[in-house]
C-alpha cells in the first residue's frame, strides 16, 4: 500500500497563531483525505483532494494537494482552542481498497 | 441516521484470552474497515469487508480475524491475546468499496490486555 509520512508529530501553538501539517509520499497519490480526531474521540472526515494542485478552504482551514500529487498540507489560520486534536492525512491507491493513514500531527493550543 | 456503533466501548482481558468486537455500520453502508490505533503506531489497517467478503487485509498476524454478516454488521476476533494488543480498535463504514471513499468511524473499543 501507499505510505504517507506526516510531519510534524506534535505542534504546540498560542491561540491566534497559524498551524500547518504536511503529508508526503514517495509515490504519486490518487487522492488525499484529511481527518481530525479530538482527544478521546474518533477520526472525523474533513475533506478529500483529488486533482493536482487542488486547493480547498473550509473557513480557517486551507487544504492543498501538490502539483505532483506526492504531498499535501493542511493550514489553519488563527488557531482556536476548538482546533485541538490530531490531524491525519490518508490515501488509497489504485485497486487497493484500504485507506492508509499518516501517523498524525497532534495540535495543542494554549489559550 | 444513526452513526457507526461499536460494542463494547471498553474491554479488559488477560493474556491468552480471546475477544470479539462488534461493529454496526451506518444504515445502507456495505463496506466495513477495521483499524488498530496505538499512541506509537497511529492508525493501522486491519481488514476491510464488503458484501460479506474480505477485500483487503493489513499486516497483522493470523490471531486477528474478522467477518461480515449479510446485514453488513461486522465482528473482529483476536485470539490468544498479547499485552501488545492493547489498543483502541476502530471500525469505519462507507457506502461502497470504491477506493478513496470517505470513512465514517465509530467511537471505538478500548481494549486493555493485562
PDB file of C-alpha atoms in Angstrom:
ATOM      1  CA  UNK A   1       0.000   0.000   0.000  1.00  0.00           C
ATOM      2  CA  UNK A   2       0.933   3.620  -0.319  1.00  0.00           C
ATOM      3  CA  UNK A   3       2.932   5.062   2.557  1.00  0.00           C
ATOM      4  CA  UNK A   4       2.263   8.584   3.721  1.00  0.00           C
ATOM      5  CA  UNK A   5       4.651  10.383   6.052  1.00  0.00           C
ATOM      6  CA  UNK A   6       3.273  13.184   8.163  1.00  0.00           C
ATOM      7  CA  UNK A   7       5.145  15.981   9.939  1.00  0.00           C
ATOM      8  CA  UNK A   8       5.420  17.355  12.489  1.00  0.00           C
ATOM      9  CA  UNK A   9       4.377  14.744  15.016  1.00  0.00           C
ATOM     10  CA  UNK A  10       3.467  17.403  17.573  1.00  0.00           C
ATOM     11  CA  UNK A  11       2.787  21.128  17.385  1.00  0.00           C
ATOM     12  CA  UNK A  12       2.018  23.450  20.258  1.00  0.00           C
ATOM     13  CA  UNK A  13       0.858  26.968  19.444  1.00  0.00           C
ATOM     14  CA  UNK A  14      -0.529  30.008  21.176  1.00  0.00           C
ATOM     15  CA  UNK A  15      -4.125  30.772  20.368  1.00  0.00           C
ATOM     16  CA  UNK A  16      -4.222  33.012  17.331  1.00  0.00           C
ATOM     17  CA  UNK A  17      -1.077  31.597  15.744  1.00  0.00           C
ATOM     18  CA  UNK A  18      -1.163  29.697  12.487  1.00  0.00           C
ATOM     19  CA  UNK A  19      -0.567  25.947  12.154  1.00  0.00           C
ATOM     20  CA  UNK A  20       0.473  23.725   9.267  1.00  0.00           C
ATOM     21  CA  UNK A  21       0.829  19.969   8.958  1.00  0.00           C
ATOM     22  CA  UNK A  22       2.389  18.252   5.974  1.00  0.00           C
ATOM     23  CA  UNK A  23       1.861  14.892   4.359  1.00  0.00           C
ATOM     24  CA  UNK A  24       4.429  13.403   1.960  1.00  0.00           C
ATOM     25  CA  UNK A  25       4.678  10.310  -0.178  1.00  0.00           C
ATOM     26  CA  UNK A  26       7.431   8.871  -2.342  1.00  0.00           C
ATOM     27  CA  UNK A  27       4.821   7.735  -4.854  1.00  0.00           C
ATOM     28  CA  UNK A  28       2.047   9.545  -6.653  1.00  0.00           C
ATOM     29  CA  UNK A  29      -1.153   9.590  -4.661  1.00  0.00           C
ATOM     30  CA  UNK A  30      -4.507   9.055  -6.332  1.00  0.00           C
ATOM     31  CA  UNK A  31      -6.207  11.135  -3.680  1.00  0.00           C
ATOM     32  CA  UNK A  32      -5.670  12.523  -0.189  1.00  0.00           C
ATOM     33  CA  UNK A  33      -8.116  12.765   2.640  1.00  0.00           C
ATOM     34  CA  UNK A  34      -7.823  14.655   5.913  1.00  0.00           C
ATOM     35  CA  UNK A  35      -9.374  13.640   9.220  1.00  0.00           C
ATOM     36  CA  UNK A  36      -9.500  15.250  12.651  1.00  0.00           C
ATOM     37  CA  UNK A  37      -9.604  13.335  15.901  1.00  0.00           C
ATOM     38  CA  UNK A  38     -10.437  15.255  19.057  1.00  0.00           C
ATOM     39  CA  UNK A  39      -8.904  13.981  22.315  1.00  0.00           C
ATOM     40  CA  UNK A  40     -10.870  10.928  23.415  1.00  0.00           C
ATOM     41  CA  UNK A  41     -12.806  10.914  20.170  1.00  0.00           C
ATOM     42  CA  UNK A  42     -12.706   9.188  16.832  1.00  0.00           C
ATOM     43  CA  UNK A  43     -11.436  10.395  13.449  1.00  0.00           C
ATOM     44  CA  UNK A  44     -13.877  12.601  11.565  1.00  0.00           C
ATOM     45  CA  UNK A  45     -13.588  13.219   7.835  1.00  0.00           C
ATOM     46  CA  UNK A  46     -12.703  16.790   6.883  1.00  0.00           C
ATOM     47  CA  UNK A  47     -12.061  16.814   3.158  1.00  0.00           C
ATOM     48  CA  UNK A  48     -10.814  14.951   0.104  1.00  0.00           C
ATOM     49  CA  UNK A  49      -8.487  16.271  -2.600  1.00  0.00           C
ATOM     50  CA  UNK A  50      -8.178  14.544  -5.937  1.00  0.00           C
ATOM     51  CA  UNK A  51      -6.766  16.936  -8.529  1.00  0.00           C
ATOM     52  CA  UNK A  52      -3.167  18.024  -8.962  1.00  0.00           C
ATOM     53  CA  UNK A  53      -2.609  21.444  -7.383  1.00  0.00           C
ATOM     54  CA  UNK A  54      -6.063  21.463  -5.837  1.00  0.00           C
ATOM     55  CA  UNK A  55      -6.756  23.949  -3.045  1.00  0.00           C
ATOM     56  CA  UNK A  56      -9.854  23.823  -0.880  1.00  0.00           C
ATOM     57  CA  UNK A  57     -10.898  26.010   2.009  1.00  0.00           C
ATOM     58  CA  UNK A  58     -13.159  25.421   4.967  1.00  0.00           C
ATOM     59  CA  UNK A  59     -13.409  28.624   6.990  1.00  0.00           C
ATOM     60  CA  UNK A  60      -9.956  28.954   8.634  1.00  0.00           C
ATOM     61  CA  UNK A  61      -8.681  25.660   7.189  1.00  0.00           C
ATOM     62  CA  UNK A  62      -6.874  25.512   3.837  1.00  0.00           C
ATOM     63  CA  UNK A  63      -6.044  22.190   2.210  1.00  0.00           C
ATOM     64  CA  UNK A  64      -3.605  21.788  -0.660  1.00  0.00           C
ATOM     65  CA  UNK A  65      -2.637  18.912  -2.914  1.00  0.00           C
ATOM     66  CA  UNK A  66       0.747  19.208  -4.557  1.00  0.00           C
ATOM     67  CA  UNK A  67       1.239  19.565  -8.300  1.00  0.00           C
ATOM     68  CA  UNK A  68       2.980  16.190  -8.451  1.00  0.00           C
ATOM     69  CA  UNK A  69       0.325  14.637  -6.186  1.00  0.00           C
ATOM     70  CA  UNK A  70       3.027  13.480  -3.789  1.00  0.00           C
ATOM     71  CA  UNK A  71       2.349  15.868  -0.952  1.00  0.00           C
ATOM     72  CA  UNK A  72      -0.427  17.708   0.780  1.00  0.00           C
ATOM     73  CA  UNK A  73      -0.812  20.247   3.535  1.00  0.00           C
ATOM     74  CA  UNK A  74      -3.405  21.465   5.970  1.00  0.00           C
ATOM     75  CA  UNK A  75      -3.069  25.045   7.179  1.00  0.00           C
ATOM     76  CA  UNK A  76      -5.118  26.567   9.985  1.00  0.00           C
ATOM     77  CA  UNK A  77      -5.186  30.342  10.243  1.00  0.00           C
ATOM     78  CA  UNK A  78      -5.504  31.954  13.674  1.00  0.00           C
ATOM     79  CA  UNK A  79      -5.911  28.785  15.710  1.00  0.00           C
ATOM     80  CA  UNK A  80      -8.585  28.489  18.352  1.00  0.00           C
ATOM     81  CA  UNK A  81      -8.839  26.108  21.308  1.00  0.00           C
ATOM     82  CA  UNK A  82     -11.501  24.207  19.396  1.00  0.00           C
ATOM     83  CA  UNK A  83      -8.826  23.234  16.847  1.00  0.00           C
ATOM     84  CA  UNK A  84      -7.104  20.994  19.395  1.00  0.00           C
ATOM     85  CA  UNK A  85      -6.767  17.404  18.240  1.00  0.00           C
ATOM     86  CA  UNK A  86      -4.830  15.092  15.968  1.00  0.00           C
ATOM     87  CA  UNK A  87      -4.945  15.723  12.243  1.00  0.00           C
ATOM     88  CA  UNK A  88      -4.427  12.748   9.956  1.00  0.00           C
ATOM     89  CA  UNK A  89      -3.872  12.554   6.259  1.00  0.00           C
ATOM     90  CA  UNK A  90      -4.864   9.361   4.471  1.00  0.00           C
ATOM     91  CA  UNK A  91      -4.722   7.981   0.981  1.00  0.00           C
ATOM     92  CA  UNK A  92      -5.805   4.978  -1.010  1.00  0.00           C
ATOM     93  CA  UNK A  93      -4.104   3.657  -4.103  1.00  0.00           C
ATOM     94  CA  UNK A  94      -5.397   2.252  -7.369  1.00  0.00           C
ATOM     95  CA  UNK A  95      -7.151  -1.044  -6.892  1.00  0.00           C
ATOM     96  CA  UNK A  96      -6.011  -1.269  -3.274  1.00  0.00           C
ATOM     97  CA  UNK A  97      -9.145  -0.582  -1.279  1.00  0.00           C
ATOM     98  CA  UNK A  98      -7.585   0.206   2.036  1.00  0.00           C
ATOM     99  CA  UNK A  99      -7.054   3.733   3.256  1.00  0.00           C
ATOM    100  CA  UNK A 100      -3.543   4.243   4.632  1.00  0.00           C
ATOM    101  CA  UNK A 101      -3.187   6.866   7.339  1.00  0.00           C
ATOM    102  CA  UNK A 102      -0.250   9.031   8.250  1.00  0.00           C
ATOM    103  CA  UNK A 103       0.739   8.942  11.918  1.00  0.00           C
ATOM    104  CA  UNK A 104      -0.930  12.271  12.527  1.00  0.00           C
ATOM    105  CA  UNK A 105       0.004  15.644  13.950  1.00  0.00           C
ATOM    106  CA  UNK A 106      -1.156  16.397  17.466  1.00  0.00           C
ATOM    107  CA  UNK A 107      -2.067  20.068  17.785  1.00  0.00           C
ATOM    108  CA  UNK A 108      -2.353  21.686  21.186  1.00  0.00           C
ATOM    109  CA  UNK A 109      -3.406  25.303  21.596  1.00  0.00           C
ATOM    110  CA  UNK A 110      -2.532  27.449  24.569  1.00  0.00           C
ATOM    111  CA  UNK A 111      -5.361  29.921  25.318  1.00  0.00           C
TER     112      UNK A 111
ATOM    113  CA  UNK B   1     -29.435   8.478  10.713  1.00  0.00           C
ATOM    114  CA  UNK B   2     -27.515   6.617  13.412  1.00  0.00           C
ATOM    115  CA  UNK B   3     -23.751   6.577  13.159  1.00  0.00           C
ATOM    116  CA  UNK B   4     -21.362   3.660  13.341  1.00  0.00           C
ATOM    117  CA  UNK B   5     -21.910   1.723  16.557  1.00  0.00           C
ATOM    118  CA  UNK B   6     -19.185  -0.281  18.232  1.00  0.00           C
ATOM    119  CA  UNK B   7     -19.601  -2.529  21.241  1.00  0.00           C
ATOM    120  CA  UNK B   8     -18.342  -2.874  23.822  1.00  0.00           C
ATOM    121  CA  UNK B   9     -16.854   0.543  24.497  1.00  0.00           C
ATOM    122  CA  UNK B  10     -14.263  -0.785  26.949  1.00  0.00           C
ATOM    123  CA  UNK B  11     -12.872  -4.248  27.493  1.00  0.00           C
ATOM    124  CA  UNK B  12     -10.323  -5.671  29.891  1.00  0.00           C
ATOM    125  CA  UNK B  13      -8.852  -9.084  29.184  1.00  0.00           C
ATOM    126  CA  UNK B  14      -5.862 -11.112  30.306  1.00  0.00           C
ATOM    127  CA  UNK B  15      -3.114 -12.591  28.194  1.00  0.00           C
ATOM    128  CA  UNK B  16      -4.106 -15.742  26.358  1.00  0.00           C
ATOM    129  CA  UNK B  17      -7.806 -14.960  26.277  1.00  0.00           C
ATOM    130  CA  UNK B  18      -9.731 -14.176  23.128  1.00  0.00           C
ATOM    131  CA  UNK B  19     -12.032 -11.280  22.396  1.00  0.00           C
ATOM    132  CA  UNK B  20     -14.776 -10.424  19.916  1.00  0.00           C
ATOM    133  CA  UNK B  21     -15.603  -6.853  18.985  1.00  0.00           C
ATOM    134  CA  UNK B  22     -18.741  -5.799  17.183  1.00  0.00           C
ATOM    135  CA  UNK B  23     -19.470  -3.055  14.675  1.00  0.00           C
ATOM    136  CA  UNK B  24     -22.765  -1.931  13.173  1.00  0.00           C
ATOM    137  CA  UNK B  25     -22.236   0.356  10.167  1.00  0.00           C
ATOM    138  CA  UNK B  26     -24.385   3.273   9.146  1.00  0.00           C
ATOM    139  CA  UNK B  27     -27.618   2.023   7.614  1.00  0.00           C
ATOM    140  CA  UNK B  28     -27.083   1.378   3.919  1.00  0.00           C
ATOM    141  CA  UNK B  29     -23.287   1.221   4.160  1.00  0.00           C
ATOM    142  CA  UNK B  30     -21.923  -2.046   2.877  1.00  0.00           C
ATOM    143  CA  UNK B  31     -18.206  -1.616   3.486  1.00  0.00           C
ATOM    144  CA  UNK B  32     -16.664  -2.021   6.914  1.00  0.00           C
ATOM    145  CA  UNK B  33     -12.991  -1.480   7.725  1.00  0.00           C
ATOM    146  CA  UNK B  34     -11.162  -2.104  10.976  1.00  0.00           C
ATOM    147  CA  UNK B  35      -8.192  -0.155  12.301  1.00  0.00           C
ATOM    148  CA  UNK B  36      -5.958  -0.530  15.327  1.00  0.00           C
ATOM    149  CA  UNK B  37      -4.878   2.719  16.953  1.00  0.00           C
ATOM    150  CA  UNK B  38      -1.969   2.941  19.373  1.00  0.00           C
ATOM    151  CA  UNK B  39      -0.034   6.026  20.525  1.00  0.00           C
ATOM    152  CA  UNK B  40       3.169   4.908  18.859  1.00  0.00           C
ATOM    153  CA  UNK B  41       1.888   3.470  15.595  1.00  0.00           C
ATOM    154  CA  UNK B  42      -1.104   5.624  14.777  1.00  0.00           C
ATOM    155  CA  UNK B  43      -3.938   4.090  12.763  1.00  0.00           C
ATOM    156  CA  UNK B  44      -3.043   0.732  11.295  1.00  0.00           C
ATOM    157  CA  UNK B  45      -5.292  -1.038   8.841  1.00  0.00           C
ATOM    158  CA  UNK B  46      -6.525  -4.478   9.878  1.00  0.00           C
ATOM    159  CA  UNK B  47      -9.015  -5.539   7.208  1.00  0.00           C
ATOM    160  CA  UNK B  48     -11.896  -4.444   5.050  1.00  0.00           C
ATOM    161  CA  UNK B  49     -15.137  -6.258   4.293  1.00  0.00           C
ATOM    162  CA  UNK B  50     -17.674  -5.665   1.571  1.00  0.00           C
ATOM    163  CA  UNK B  51     -20.725  -7.811   0.949  1.00  0.00           C
ATOM    164  CA  UNK B  52     -19.507 -10.408   3.441  1.00  0.00           C
ATOM    165  CA  UNK B  53     -16.168 -10.792   1.628  1.00  0.00           C
ATOM    166  CA  UNK B  54     -12.787  -9.735   2.938  1.00  0.00           C
ATOM    167  CA  UNK B  55     -11.448  -7.337   0.305  1.00  0.00           C
ATOM    168  CA  UNK B  56      -8.135  -6.405   1.851  1.00  0.00           C
ATOM    169  CA  UNK B  57      -6.000  -7.316   4.817  1.00  0.00           C
ATOM    170  CA  UNK B  58      -3.268  -5.474   6.662  1.00  0.00           C
ATOM    171  CA  UNK B  59      -0.047  -6.837   8.105  1.00  0.00           C
ATOM    172  CA  UNK B  60      -1.368  -8.406  11.261  1.00  0.00           C
ATOM    173  CA  UNK B  61      -0.865 -11.977  12.478  1.00  0.00           C
ATOM    174  CA  UNK B  62      -3.480 -14.644  11.919  1.00  0.00           C
ATOM    175  CA  UNK B  63      -4.687 -14.182  15.509  1.00  0.00           C
ATOM    176  CA  UNK B  64      -6.661 -11.241  14.135  1.00  0.00           C
ATOM    177  CA  UNK B  65      -9.679 -12.265  12.129  1.00  0.00           C
ATOM    178  CA  UNK B  66     -12.993 -10.834  11.135  1.00  0.00           C
ATOM    179  CA  UNK B  67     -16.208 -11.424   9.331  1.00  0.00           C
ATOM    180  CA  UNK B  68     -19.179  -9.566   7.961  1.00  0.00           C
ATOM    181  CA  UNK B  69     -22.776 -10.638   8.079  1.00  0.00           C
ATOM    182  CA  UNK B  70     -25.498 -10.264   5.464  1.00  0.00           C
ATOM    183  CA  UNK B  71     -26.828  -7.161   7.257  1.00  0.00           C
ATOM    184  CA  UNK B  72     -23.332  -5.587   6.928  1.00  0.00           C
ATOM    185  CA  UNK B  73     -22.625  -5.829  10.636  1.00  0.00           C
ATOM    186  CA  UNK B  74     -19.076  -6.921  11.291  1.00  0.00           C
ATOM    187  CA  UNK B  75     -17.130  -8.599  14.036  1.00  0.00           C
ATOM    188  CA  UNK B  76     -13.444  -8.895  14.635  1.00  0.00           C
ATOM    189  CA  UNK B  77     -11.829 -11.524  16.795  1.00  0.00           C
ATOM    190  CA  UNK B  78      -8.446 -11.596  18.432  1.00  0.00           C
ATOM    191  CA  UNK B  79      -7.309 -14.926  19.822  1.00  0.00           C
ATOM    192  CA  UNK B  80      -4.518 -15.647  22.285  1.00  0.00           C
ATOM    193  CA  UNK B  81      -4.287 -12.042  23.400  1.00  0.00           C
ATOM    194  CA  UNK B  82      -0.895 -10.459  23.995  1.00  0.00           C
ATOM    195  CA  UNK B  83      -0.019  -7.362  26.007  1.00  0.00           C
ATOM    196  CA  UNK B  84       0.802  -5.562  22.787  1.00  0.00           C
ATOM    197  CA  UNK B  85      -2.763  -5.967  21.571  1.00  0.00           C
ATOM    198  CA  UNK B  86      -3.856  -3.246  23.983  1.00  0.00           C
ATOM    199  CA  UNK B  87      -5.208  -0.529  21.731  1.00  0.00           C
ATOM    200  CA  UNK B  88      -8.232   1.368  20.516  1.00  0.00           C
ATOM    201  CA  UNK B  89      -9.945  -0.671  17.808  1.00  0.00           C
ATOM    202  CA  UNK B  90     -11.857   1.491  15.382  1.00  0.00           C
ATOM    203  CA  UNK B  91     -14.439   0.389  12.905  1.00  0.00           C
ATOM    204  CA  UNK B  92     -15.316   2.542   9.915  1.00  0.00           C
ATOM    205  CA  UNK B  93     -18.040   2.207   7.335  1.00  0.00           C
ATOM    206  CA  UNK B  94     -18.543   3.573   3.858  1.00  0.00           C
ATOM    207  CA  UNK B  95     -21.302   3.337   1.321  1.00  0.00           C
ATOM    208  CA  UNK B  96     -19.416   1.293  -1.244  1.00  0.00           C
ATOM    209  CA  UNK B  97     -15.993  -0.257  -1.670  1.00  0.00           C
ATOM    210  CA  UNK B  98     -14.818   2.447  -4.039  1.00  0.00           C
ATOM    211  CA  UNK B  99     -11.164   3.350  -3.419  1.00  0.00           C
ATOM    212  CA  UNK B 100     -10.780   6.642  -1.647  1.00  0.00           C
ATOM    213  CA  UNK B 101     -14.328   6.816  -0.367  1.00  0.00           C
ATOM    214  CA  UNK B 102     -14.565   8.726   2.887  1.00  0.00           C
ATOM    215  CA  UNK B 103     -14.878   6.727   6.070  1.00  0.00           C
ATOM    216  CA  UNK B 104     -17.268   7.186   8.964  1.00  0.00           C
ATOM    217  CA  UNK B 105     -15.704   5.968  12.195  1.00  0.00           C
ATOM    218  CA  UNK B 106     -17.303   4.560  15.290  1.00  0.00           C
ATOM    219  CA  UNK B 107     -16.224   5.580  18.789  1.00  0.00           C
ATOM    220  CA  UNK B 108     -14.055   2.500  19.056  1.00  0.00           C
ATOM    221  CA  UNK B 109     -13.482  -0.269  21.556  1.00  0.00           C
ATOM    222  CA  UNK B 110     -10.675   0.375  24.025  1.00  0.00           C
ATOM    223  CA  UNK B 111      -9.066  -2.986  24.717  1.00  0.00           C
ATOM    224  CA  UNK B 112      -6.708  -3.435  27.652  1.00  0.00           C
ATOM    225  CA  UNK B 113      -4.785  -6.683  27.960  1.00  0.00           C
ATOM    226  CA  UNK B 114      -3.348  -7.373  31.410  1.00  0.00           C
TER     227      UNK B 114
END
